[in-house]
């Protein structure tokens, strides 16, 4: 992995690692942090799930009177437009999180996200006020995108800094596992709402107003999430970095950079990260956000069958992601990425062929084949994005890298895929689109250095026990994962011990 900060500012090892340098994380605080951070990703993907699975219904609701095919593109553009402002959210909220702390920014993003999702459920329809209602719909999607720009990058940074180094892959993978659960719950809510509403009020029930129910449920979910986030502690690595900065003894790697300097010092890591996220994003958003529309419009699969299959496959993915994350802690990030990229190159064309058989078994098998490589990508996203950059500028760097790539490539996947199908007439075009980015990601994997189980750049080792810290100190001369030139070698401040953040 490139380390541009080290090539720009060579550092020397000032002293040896000592046991008191290590952060020993309290397990109860780690669990609290995991739940508080994960709930935001759950709600983010809940919204993506309900919007994706209601795309056909929302086309009739918000583009009534427009040509059906054009209306579908307008609806999918509403999904894509939220990603236009995601980089802006990352560029503003990321550096702000490096300045005032991860916890405060994550509290803000949660409130904005839940409020915007709920408000969509209160909008009038095109039949009531005309096609201009698309404007407030797009504005609310953009507001969601802005908050999301600071949400995942902040949550991934927060959990990566809070996790013991040897378990970071597993701990950060749980974020995306929660995301898939959020999407599955969103799809499940849509399926149950559709079944109950049509049974009670007829086939037009969803169009007549039942579509609002999944969006309005974001209100109680948001209240719960905000309550949980109000109780999470700050990242111990961020606190130590702040203490180092306040001491006046600051080496270049520990400087909090602004946006221009982030690009100046860390452009190699940004390029690697963007390539990985492009493959990750196109693969995951194909499965979660475009597949329902594709199966309904191109294959003719009933919406209920599609939703049930998606919930089943996404629940399996939620289970698989942390397993792969744990595996990456043991064998490394690069082997897992290699499996993910090659998996997409081999499995996607057979998966799309199976979809067009049109049977229930082929539908489940096809979605399973699309899901597996996506799970391997998602298992590594939080860990690797955080491992690419040093603590002082990590939130800003991850915010720029992740949101720029996910916005340009991931979020536009449903829209671009539909356009490719319409323009080329080739129903396999979406598969080729994903395969291209997987090939690019494979090149990026060859350029990155292995980062599993190493202390984060700009941070001291984070361990789960004092015995583990003592073992690191004892073996530091022979342990290739220990490089004190990248560490803040000061004892953990006494106030962290008093608060129970470390022990």
Coordinates of C-alpha atoms in Angstrom, one line a residue:
X1 CA 0.0 0.0 0.0
X2 CA 1.3 3.4 -0.8
X3 CA 2.1 5.7 2.2
X4 CA 2.4 9.1 0.6
X5 CA 2.7 10.8 4.0
X6 CA 5.9 8.8 4.7
X7 CA 7.5 9.6 1.3
X8 CA 6.8 13.3 1.7
X9 CA 7.9 13.5 5.3
X10 CA 10.4 10.7 6.3
X11 CA 10.3 10.0 10.0
X12 CA 12.7 8.2 12.2
X13 CA 11.9 5.9 15.1
X14 CA 12.3 8.2 18.1
X15 CA 12.0 5.5 20.8
X16 CA 10.9 2.0 21.4
X17 CA 7.3 0.9 22.0
X18 CA 6.3 0.5 25.6
X19 CA 3.3 -1.2 27.2
X20 CA 1.8 2.1 28.3
X21 CA 1.8 3.4 24.7
X22 CA -0.9 0.8 23.7
X23 CA -4.6 1.6 24.0
X24 CA -6.4 -1.3 25.8
X25 CA -10.0 -1.1 24.7
X26 CA -12.8 -1.8 27.2
X27 CA -15.1 -4.5 25.7
X28 CA -18.3 -2.9 27.0
X29 CA -17.4 0.5 25.5
X30 CA -16.5 -1.3 22.2
X31 CA -19.9 -2.9 22.1
X32 CA -21.6 0.4 22.8
X33 CA -19.6 2.0 20.0
X34 CA -20.4 -0.8 17.6
X35 CA -24.2 -0.5 18.2
X36 CA -24.2 3.3 18.1
X37 CA -22.2 3.4 14.8
X38 CA -24.0 0.5 13.2
X39 CA -27.5 1.8 13.6
X40 CA -26.8 4.7 11.2
X41 CA -25.8 2.4 8.4
X42 CA -28.8 0.2 9.1
X43 CA -31.2 3.2 8.6
X44 CA -29.2 4.4 5.5
X45 CA -29.7 1.1 3.8
X46 CA -33.2 0.8 5.0
X47 CA -34.0 3.9 3.0
X48 CA -32.1 2.6 0.0
X49 CA -34.0 -0.7 0.2
X50 CA -37.5 0.9 0.4
X51 CA -36.7 3.3 -2.4
X52 CA -35.3 0.5 -4.6
X53 CA -38.2 -1.9 -4.1
X54 CA -40.8 0.9 -4.5
X55 CA -39.2 2.3 -7.7
X56 CA -41.9 1.0 -9.9
X57 CA -44.7 2.2 -7.6
X58 CA -43.0 5.5 -7.1
X59 CA -42.8 5.9 -10.8
X60 CA -46.6 5.8 -11.0
X61 CA -46.9 8.1 -7.9
X62 CA -44.4 10.8 -8.8
X63 CA -44.4 10.7 -12.6
X64 CA -48.1 10.1 -13.3
X65 CA -49.0 11.1 -16.9
X66 CA -45.4 10.7 -18.1
X67 CA -44.3 7.9 -20.5
X68 CA -43.7 4.8 -18.3
X69 CA -40.2 4.1 -19.4
X70 CA -39.2 7.7 -19.1
X71 CA -40.9 7.9 -15.7
X72 CA -38.8 4.9 -14.5
X73 CA -35.6 6.7 -15.5
X74 CA -36.8 9.8 -13.7
X75 CA -37.4 7.8 -10.5
X76 CA -34.0 6.1 -10.8
X77 CA -32.5 9.5 -11.3
X78 CA -33.9 10.4 -7.9
X79 CA -31.7 7.6 -6.5
X80 CA -28.7 8.7 -8.4
X81 CA -29.1 12.4 -7.5
X82 CA -28.6 11.7 -3.8
X83 CA -25.1 10.6 -4.8
X84 CA -24.3 13.8 -6.5
X85 CA -23.9 15.6 -3.2
X86 CA -22.3 12.7 -1.3
X87 CA -18.8 13.9 -2.1
X88 CA -19.7 17.3 -0.9
X89 CA -20.9 15.8 2.4
X90 CA -17.6 13.9 2.7
X91 CA -15.5 16.9 1.9
X92 CA -17.3 19.1 4.5
X93 CA -18.2 16.6 7.3
X94 CA -15.0 14.5 7.0
X95 CA -12.5 17.3 7.9
X96 CA -15.0 18.5 10.5
X97 CA -14.9 15.1 12.1
X98 CA -11.1 15.3 12.2
X99 CA -11.4 18.6 13.9
X100 CA -14.3 18.3 16.5
X101 CA -14.5 14.5 16.8
X102 CA -16.2 11.5 15.1
X103 CA -19.0 11.3 17.7
X104 CA -20.5 14.8 17.1
X105 CA -20.6 14.5 13.4
X106 CA -22.2 11.1 13.5
X107 CA -24.9 12.4 15.7
X108 CA -25.7 15.2 13.2
X109 CA -25.7 12.8 10.1
X110 CA -28.2 10.5 11.8
X111 CA -30.7 13.3 12.6
X112 CA -30.6 14.6 9.0
X113 CA -30.9 11.2 7.4
X114 CA -33.9 10.1 9.5
X115 CA -35.7 13.4 9.0
X116 CA -35.3 13.4 5.2
X117 CA -36.5 9.8 4.8
X118 CA -39.6 10.5 6.9
X119 CA -40.4 13.7 5.0
X120 CA -40.5 11.8 1.6
X121 CA -43.4 9.8 3.1
X122 CA -45.3 13.1 3.6
X123 CA -44.9 14.4 0.0
X124 CA -48.0 14.9 -2.2
X125 CA -48.3 12.9 -5.4
X126 CA -48.0 14.1 -9.0
X127 CA -51.7 13.4 -9.3
X128 CA -52.4 15.9 -6.6
X129 CA -50.0 18.8 -7.4
X130 CA -48.4 17.9 -10.8
X131 CA -44.9 16.7 -11.9
X132 CA -43.2 19.6 -10.0
X133 CA -43.3 17.3 -6.9
X134 CA -40.2 15.7 -8.4
X135 CA -38.2 18.8 -7.2
X136 CA -38.8 18.3 -3.5
X137 CA -38.3 14.6 -3.9
X138 CA -34.9 15.2 -5.5
X139 CA -34.0 17.9 -2.8
X140 CA -34.8 15.4 0.0
X141 CA -32.7 12.7 -1.7
X142 CA -29.8 15.2 -2.0
X143 CA -30.2 16.0 1.7
X144 CA -29.9 12.3 2.4
X145 CA -26.9 12.1 0.2
X146 CA -25.2 15.0 2.0
X147 CA -25.6 13.4 5.4
X148 CA -24.7 10.0 4.1
X149 CA -21.4 11.6 2.8
X150 CA -20.4 11.8 6.4
X151 CA -22.2 8.8 7.7
X152 CA -20.4 5.7 6.5
X153 CA -16.9 7.2 6.3
X154 CA -17.4 8.4 9.9
X155 CA -18.8 5.2 11.2
X156 CA -16.0 3.2 9.5
X157 CA -13.3 5.5 10.8
X158 CA -14.8 5.4 14.3
X159 CA -15.1 1.6 14.5
X160 CA -11.7 1.1 12.9
X161 CA -10.0 3.3 15.5
X162 CA -12.0 1.7 18.4
X163 CA -11.2 -1.9 17.4
X164 CA -8.2 -4.0 18.4
X165 CA -5.8 -4.2 15.5
X166 CA -6.1 -8.0 15.2
X167 CA -9.9 -7.9 15.0
X168 CA -10.4 -4.7 12.9
X169 CA -11.5 -6.6 9.8
X170 CA -14.3 -8.4 11.7
X171 CA -15.4 -5.3 13.7
X172 CA -15.7 -3.0 10.7
X173 CA -17.3 -5.8 8.6
X174 CA -20.2 -5.8 11.1
X175 CA -21.1 -2.3 9.8
X176 CA -21.8 -3.6 6.4
X177 CA -23.5 -6.6 7.8
X178 CA -25.9 -4.2 9.6
X179 CA -26.3 -2.3 6.3
X180 CA -27.5 -5.5 4.6
X181 CA -29.8 -6.2 7.4
X182 CA -31.2 -2.7 7.0
X183 CA -31.7 -3.3 3.3
X184 CA -33.3 -6.6 4.0
X185 CA -35.6 -5.0 6.6
X186 CA -36.5 -2.3 4.0
X187 CA -37.3 -4.9 1.4
X188 CA -39.2 -7.0 3.9
X189 CA -41.3 -4.0 5.1
X190 CA -42.2 -3.2 1.4
X191 CA -43.2 -6.8 0.8
X192 CA -45.3 -7.0 4.0
X193 CA -46.9 -3.6 3.3
X194 CA -47.7 -4.6 -0.2
X195 CA -49.3 -7.9 0.8
X196 CA -51.3 -6.4 3.7
X197 CA -52.4 -3.3 1.8
X198 CA -53.5 -5.1 -1.4
X199 CA -55.3 -7.7 0.7
X200 CA -57.2 -5.1 2.7
X201 CA -57.8 -2.3 0.0
X202 CA -57.2 -3.9 -3.4
X203 CA -54.6 -3.9 -6.1
X204 CA -54.2 -0.1 -6.2
X205 CA -53.6 0.2 -2.5
X206 CA -49.8 0.9 -2.8
X207 CA -50.4 3.6 -5.4
X208 CA -53.3 5.1 -3.4
X209 CA -51.1 5.8 -0.3
X210 CA -49.8 2.7 1.3
X211 CA -46.3 3.4 -0.3
X212 CA -45.9 6.1 2.5
X213 CA -45.8 3.6 5.3
X214 CA -42.2 2.3 4.9
X215 CA -40.9 5.9 4.7
X216 CA -42.8 7.1 7.8
X217 CA -41.4 4.2 9.8
X218 CA -38.0 6.0 9.5
X219 CA -39.3 8.4 12.2
X220 CA -39.3 5.9 15.2
X221 CA -36.2 4.2 13.9
X222 CA -34.5 7.6 13.8
X223 CA -35.5 8.5 17.3
X224 CA -34.0 5.1 18.5
X225 CA -30.8 5.7 16.6
X226 CA -30.3 9.2 17.9
X227 CA -30.8 8.0 21.4
X228 CA -28.2 5.3 21.0
X229 CA -25.7 7.6 19.4
X230 CA -26.0 10.1 22.2
X231 CA -24.4 7.6 24.5
X232 CA -21.4 6.5 22.5
X233 CA -17.9 7.6 23.6
X234 CA -15.3 9.3 21.4
X235 CA -12.8 7.2 19.5
X236 CA -9.8 6.6 21.8
X237 CA -7.3 6.9 18.9
X238 CA -8.8 10.3 18.0
X239 CA -8.5 11.5 21.7
X240 CA -4.9 10.4 21.9
X241 CA -4.2 12.2 18.6
X242 CA -5.8 15.3 20.0
X243 CA -3.6 15.1 23.1
X244 CA -0.5 14.8 20.9
X245 CA -1.5 17.8 18.9
X246 CA -2.2 19.8 22.0
X247 CA 1.3 19.0 23.3
X248 CA 2.9 21.0 20.5
X249 CA 5.1 18.1 19.5
X250 CA 3.7 17.3 16.1
X251 CA 5.4 15.3 13.4
X252 CA 4.1 15.7 9.8
X253 CA 2.2 12.4 9.7
X254 CA 0.1 13.6 12.6
X255 CA -0.9 16.9 11.0
X256 CA -4.7 17.4 10.4
X257 CA -4.7 18.3 6.7
X258 CA -7.3 20.4 4.8
X259 CA -8.9 19.2 1.6
X260 CA -6.2 20.4 -0.9
X261 CA -3.4 18.8 1.2
X262 CA -5.4 15.6 1.5
X263 CA -5.3 15.3 -2.3
X264 CA -1.6 16.5 -2.4
X265 CA -0.2 14.1 0.2
X266 CA -2.5 11.1 -0.2
X267 CA -3.4 10.9 -3.9
X268 CA -1.9 7.4 -4.4
X269 CA -4.1 6.0 -1.6
X270 CA -7.1 7.9 -2.9
X271 CA -6.6 6.3 -6.4
X272 CA -6.3 2.8 -4.9
X273 CA -9.3 3.4 -2.7
X274 CA -11.5 4.7 -5.5
X275 CA -10.7 1.7 -7.7
X276 CA -11.7 -0.7 -4.9
X277 CA -14.8 1.2 -4.0
X278 CA -15.9 1.4 -7.7
X279 CA -15.9 -2.4 -7.9
X280 CA -17.5 -2.7 -4.4
X281 CA -20.2 -0.1 -5.2
X282 CA -21.2 -1.3 -8.6
X283 CA -21.4 -4.9 -7.3
X284 CA -23.4 -4.1 -4.2
X285 CA -25.8 -1.5 -5.6
X286 CA -26.5 -3.8 -8.6
X287 CA -27.7 -6.4 -6.1
X288 CA -29.5 -4.2 -3.7
X289 CA -30.9 -1.3 -5.8
X290 CA -31.1 -2.3 -9.4
X291 CA -31.9 -6.0 -9.3
X292 CA -35.6 -5.5 -8.2
X293 CA -36.2 -3.2 -11.2
X294 CA -34.2 -5.4 -13.6
X295 CA -36.1 -8.6 -12.6
X296 CA -39.5 -6.9 -12.8
X297 CA -38.9 -5.1 -16.2
X298 CA -36.5 -7.4 -18.0
X299 CA -37.4 -10.9 -16.7
X300 CA -41.0 -10.4 -15.7
X301 CA -40.5 -11.7 -12.2
X302 CA -43.4 -10.9 -9.8
X303 CA -42.5 -8.1 -7.3
X304 CA -43.3 -10.3 -4.3
X305 CA -41.0 -13.1 -5.5
X306 CA -38.2 -10.7 -6.1
X307 CA -38.6 -9.1 -2.7
X308 CA -38.7 -12.4 -0.8
X309 CA -35.6 -13.7 -2.8
X310 CA -33.8 -10.4 -2.0
X311 CA -34.5 -10.6 1.7
X312 CA -33.3 -14.2 1.8
X313 CA -30.1 -13.5 -0.1
X314 CA -29.3 -10.4 1.9
X315 CA -29.8 -12.1 5.2
X316 CA -27.3 -14.7 4.0
X317 CA -24.9 -11.9 2.9
X318 CA -25.3 -10.3 6.4
X319 CA -24.1 -13.5 7.9
X320 CA -21.3 -14.0 5.3
X321 CA -19.8 -10.5 5.6
X322 CA -18.4 -10.8 9.2
X323 CA -17.1 -14.3 8.5
X324 CA -15.1 -13.0 5.5
X325 CA -14.0 -10.0 7.7
X326 CA -12.7 -12.4 10.3
X327 CA -11.0 -14.4 7.6
X328 CA -9.3 -11.3 6.3
X329 CA -7.8 -10.7 9.7
X330 CA -6.1 -14.0 9.4
X331 CA -5.0 -14.3 5.8
X332 CA -4.9 -10.6 4.8
X333 CA -6.9 -8.1 2.8
X334 CA -5.3 -8.7 -0.5
X335 CA -6.3 -12.4 -0.9
X336 CA -9.9 -11.5 0.0
X337 CA -10.0 -8.7 -2.6
X338 CA -8.5 -11.1 -5.2
X339 CA -11.3 -13.6 -4.6
X340 CA -13.9 -10.8 -4.9
X341 CA -12.7 -9.4 -8.2
X342 CA -12.2 -12.8 -9.8
X343 CA -15.5 -14.0 -8.5
X344 CA -17.3 -11.2 -10.3
X345 CA -15.4 -11.9 -13.5
X346 CA -16.4 -15.5 -13.5
X347 CA -19.9 -15.6 -11.9
X348 CA -21.8 -12.6 -13.3
X349 CA -22.6 -13.8 -16.8
X350 CA -23.8 -17.2 -15.6
X351 CA -25.9 -15.4 -13.0
X352 CA -27.6 -13.2 -15.6
X353 CA -28.2 -16.2 -17.8
X354 CA -29.9 -18.0 -14.8
X355 CA -32.2 -15.0 -14.2
X356 CA -33.7 -15.3 -17.7
X357 CA -34.7 -18.9 -17.2
X358 CA -37.6 -17.4 -15.2
X359 CA -38.0 -20.1 -12.6
X360 CA -38.0 -19.6 -8.8
X361 CA -35.0 -21.8 -8.3
X362 CA -33.0 -20.0 -11.0
X363 CA -33.9 -16.6 -9.4
X364 CA -32.5 -17.6 -6.0
X365 CA -29.4 -19.2 -7.5
X366 CA -28.7 -16.2 -9.7
X367 CA -29.0 -13.7 -6.8
X368 CA -26.8 -15.9 -4.7
X369 CA -24.0 -15.8 -7.4
X370 CA -24.2 -12.0 -7.5
X371 CA -24.2 -11.8 -3.8
X372 CA -21.1 -13.8 -2.9
X373 CA -18.4 -11.5 -4.6
X374 CA -20.3 -8.5 -3.3
X375 CA -20.0 -9.9 0.3
X376 CA -16.2 -10.3 -0.1
X377 CA -15.9 -6.6 -1.2
X378 CA -18.2 -5.3 1.6
X379 CA -16.4 -7.2 4.3
X380 CA -13.2 -5.2 3.7
X381 CA -14.6 -1.7 2.9
X382 CA -14.5 -0.2 6.4
X383 CA -11.2 -1.7 7.4
X384 CA -9.2 -1.0 4.2
X385 CA -10.5 2.6 3.7
X386 CA -9.4 3.4 7.3
X387 CA -6.0 1.6 6.9
X388 CA -5.1 3.6 3.9
X389 CA -4.8 6.9 5.8
X390 CA -3.3 8.3 9.1
X391 CA -5.5 9.2 12.1
X392 CA -5.1 13.0 12.0
X393 CA -6.8 13.2 8.5
X394 CA -8.5 9.8 8.3
X395 CA -12.1 11.0 8.5
X396 CA -11.5 13.6 5.7
X397 CA -9.5 11.2 3.6
X398 CA -12.0 8.3 3.8
X399 CA -14.9 10.8 3.3
X400 CA -13.4 12.1 0.0
X401 CA -12.3 8.7 -1.3
X402 CA -15.3 6.6 -0.4
X403 CA -17.9 9.2 -1.4
X404 CA -16.3 10.3 -4.6
X405 CA -16.1 6.8 -5.9
X406 CA -19.4 5.5 -4.6
X407 CA -21.2 8.6 -6.0
X408 CA -19.6 8.4 -9.5
X409 CA -19.8 4.6 -9.9
X410 CA -21.9 2.9 -7.2
X411 CA -24.9 5.3 -6.8
X412 CA -25.3 5.6 -10.6
X413 CA -25.3 1.9 -11.2
X414 CA -29.2 1.5 -11.4
X415 CA -29.5 4.5 -13.8
X416 CA -26.5 3.5 -16.0
X417 CA -27.5 -0.1 -16.0
X418 CA -31.0 0.7 -17.2
X419 CA -29.6 3.1 -19.8
X420 CA -27.2 0.5 -21.1
X421 CA -30.0 -2.1 -21.4
X422 CA -32.2 0.5 -23.3
X423 CA -29.5 1.7 -25.6
X424 CA -27.7 -1.5 -26.4
X425 CA -30.7 -3.9 -26.2
X426 CA -28.3 -6.3 -24.5
X427 CA -29.8 -7.7 -21.2
X428 CA -26.3 -8.7 -20.1
X429 CA -24.9 -5.2 -20.3
X430 CA -25.2 -4.6 -16.5
X431 CA -23.0 -7.6 -15.9
X432 CA -20.3 -6.4 -18.2
X433 CA -20.4 -3.0 -16.5
X434 CA -19.6 -4.5 -13.1
X435 CA -17.0 -6.8 -14.6
X436 CA -15.1 -3.9 -16.0
X437 CA -14.7 -2.2 -12.6
X438 CA -13.7 -5.5 -11.0
X439 CA -10.8 -5.8 -13.5
X440 CA -9.7 -2.3 -12.6
X441 CA -9.9 -3.2 -8.9
X442 CA -7.7 -6.3 -9.4
X443 CA -4.9 -3.9 -10.7
X444 CA -5.3 -1.8 -7.6
X445 CA -5.0 -4.9 -5.3
X446 CA -1.6 -5.6 -6.9
X447 CA -0.5 -2.0 -5.9
X448 CA -1.6 -2.1 -2.3
X449 CA 0.4 -3.2 0.7
X450 CA -1.0 -5.7 3.1
X451 CA -2.5 -3.9 6.1
X452 CA -4.3 -6.6 8.1
X453 CA -3.6 -6.7 11.9
X454 CA -1.2 -3.7 11.8
X455 CA -1.7 -0.6 13.9
X456 CA -3.4 2.2 12.0
X457 CA -1.1 4.8 10.5
X458 CA -0.7 7.7 13.0
X459 CA -2.0 5.6 15.9
X460 CA -0.5 3.5 18.6
X461 CA -1.4 -0.2 18.8
X462 CA -5.0 -0.9 19.9
X463 CA -5.2 -4.2 21.9
X464 CA -7.8 -6.1 23.9
X465 CA -5.6 -6.9 27.0
X466 CA -2.4 -5.9 28.8
X467 CA -0.9 -9.3 28.0
X468 CA -1.3 -8.6 24.3
X469 CA 0.3 -5.2 24.7
X470 CA 3.2 -6.8 26.6
X471 CA 3.7 -9.3 23.8
X472 CA 3.8 -6.6 21.2
X473 CA 6.5 -4.8 23.2
X474 CA 8.5 -7.9 23.7
X475 CA 8.5 -8.9 20.0
X476 CA 8.6 -5.4 18.4
X477 CA 12.1 -6.0 16.9
X478 CA 11.0 -9.1 15.0
X479 CA 7.3 -8.2 14.3
X480 CA 7.1 -6.7 10.8
X481 CA 3.7 -5.2 11.6
X482 CA 5.2 -2.9 14.2
X483 CA 6.7 0.4 12.9
X484 CA 7.0 3.0 15.7
X485 CA 7.7 5.8 13.1
X486 CA 3.9 5.8 12.3
X487 CA 2.8 5.8 16.0
X488 CA 1.9 8.4 18.6
X489 CA 4.3 7.2 21.3
X490 CA 2.8 8.8 24.4
X491 CA 1.1 7.1 27.3
X492 CA -2.7 7.1 27.2
X493 CA -3.9 10.1 29.1
X494 CA -5.1 9.4 32.7
X495 CA -8.7 10.7 31.9
X496 CA -9.2 7.9 29.5
X497 CA -8.6 5.4 32.2
X498 CA -10.9 7.3 34.6
X499 CA -13.8 7.2 32.1
X500 CA -13.3 3.5 31.4
X501 CA -12.5 4.1 27.8
X502 CA -9.3 2.2 28.3
X503 CA -8.2 0.0 31.1

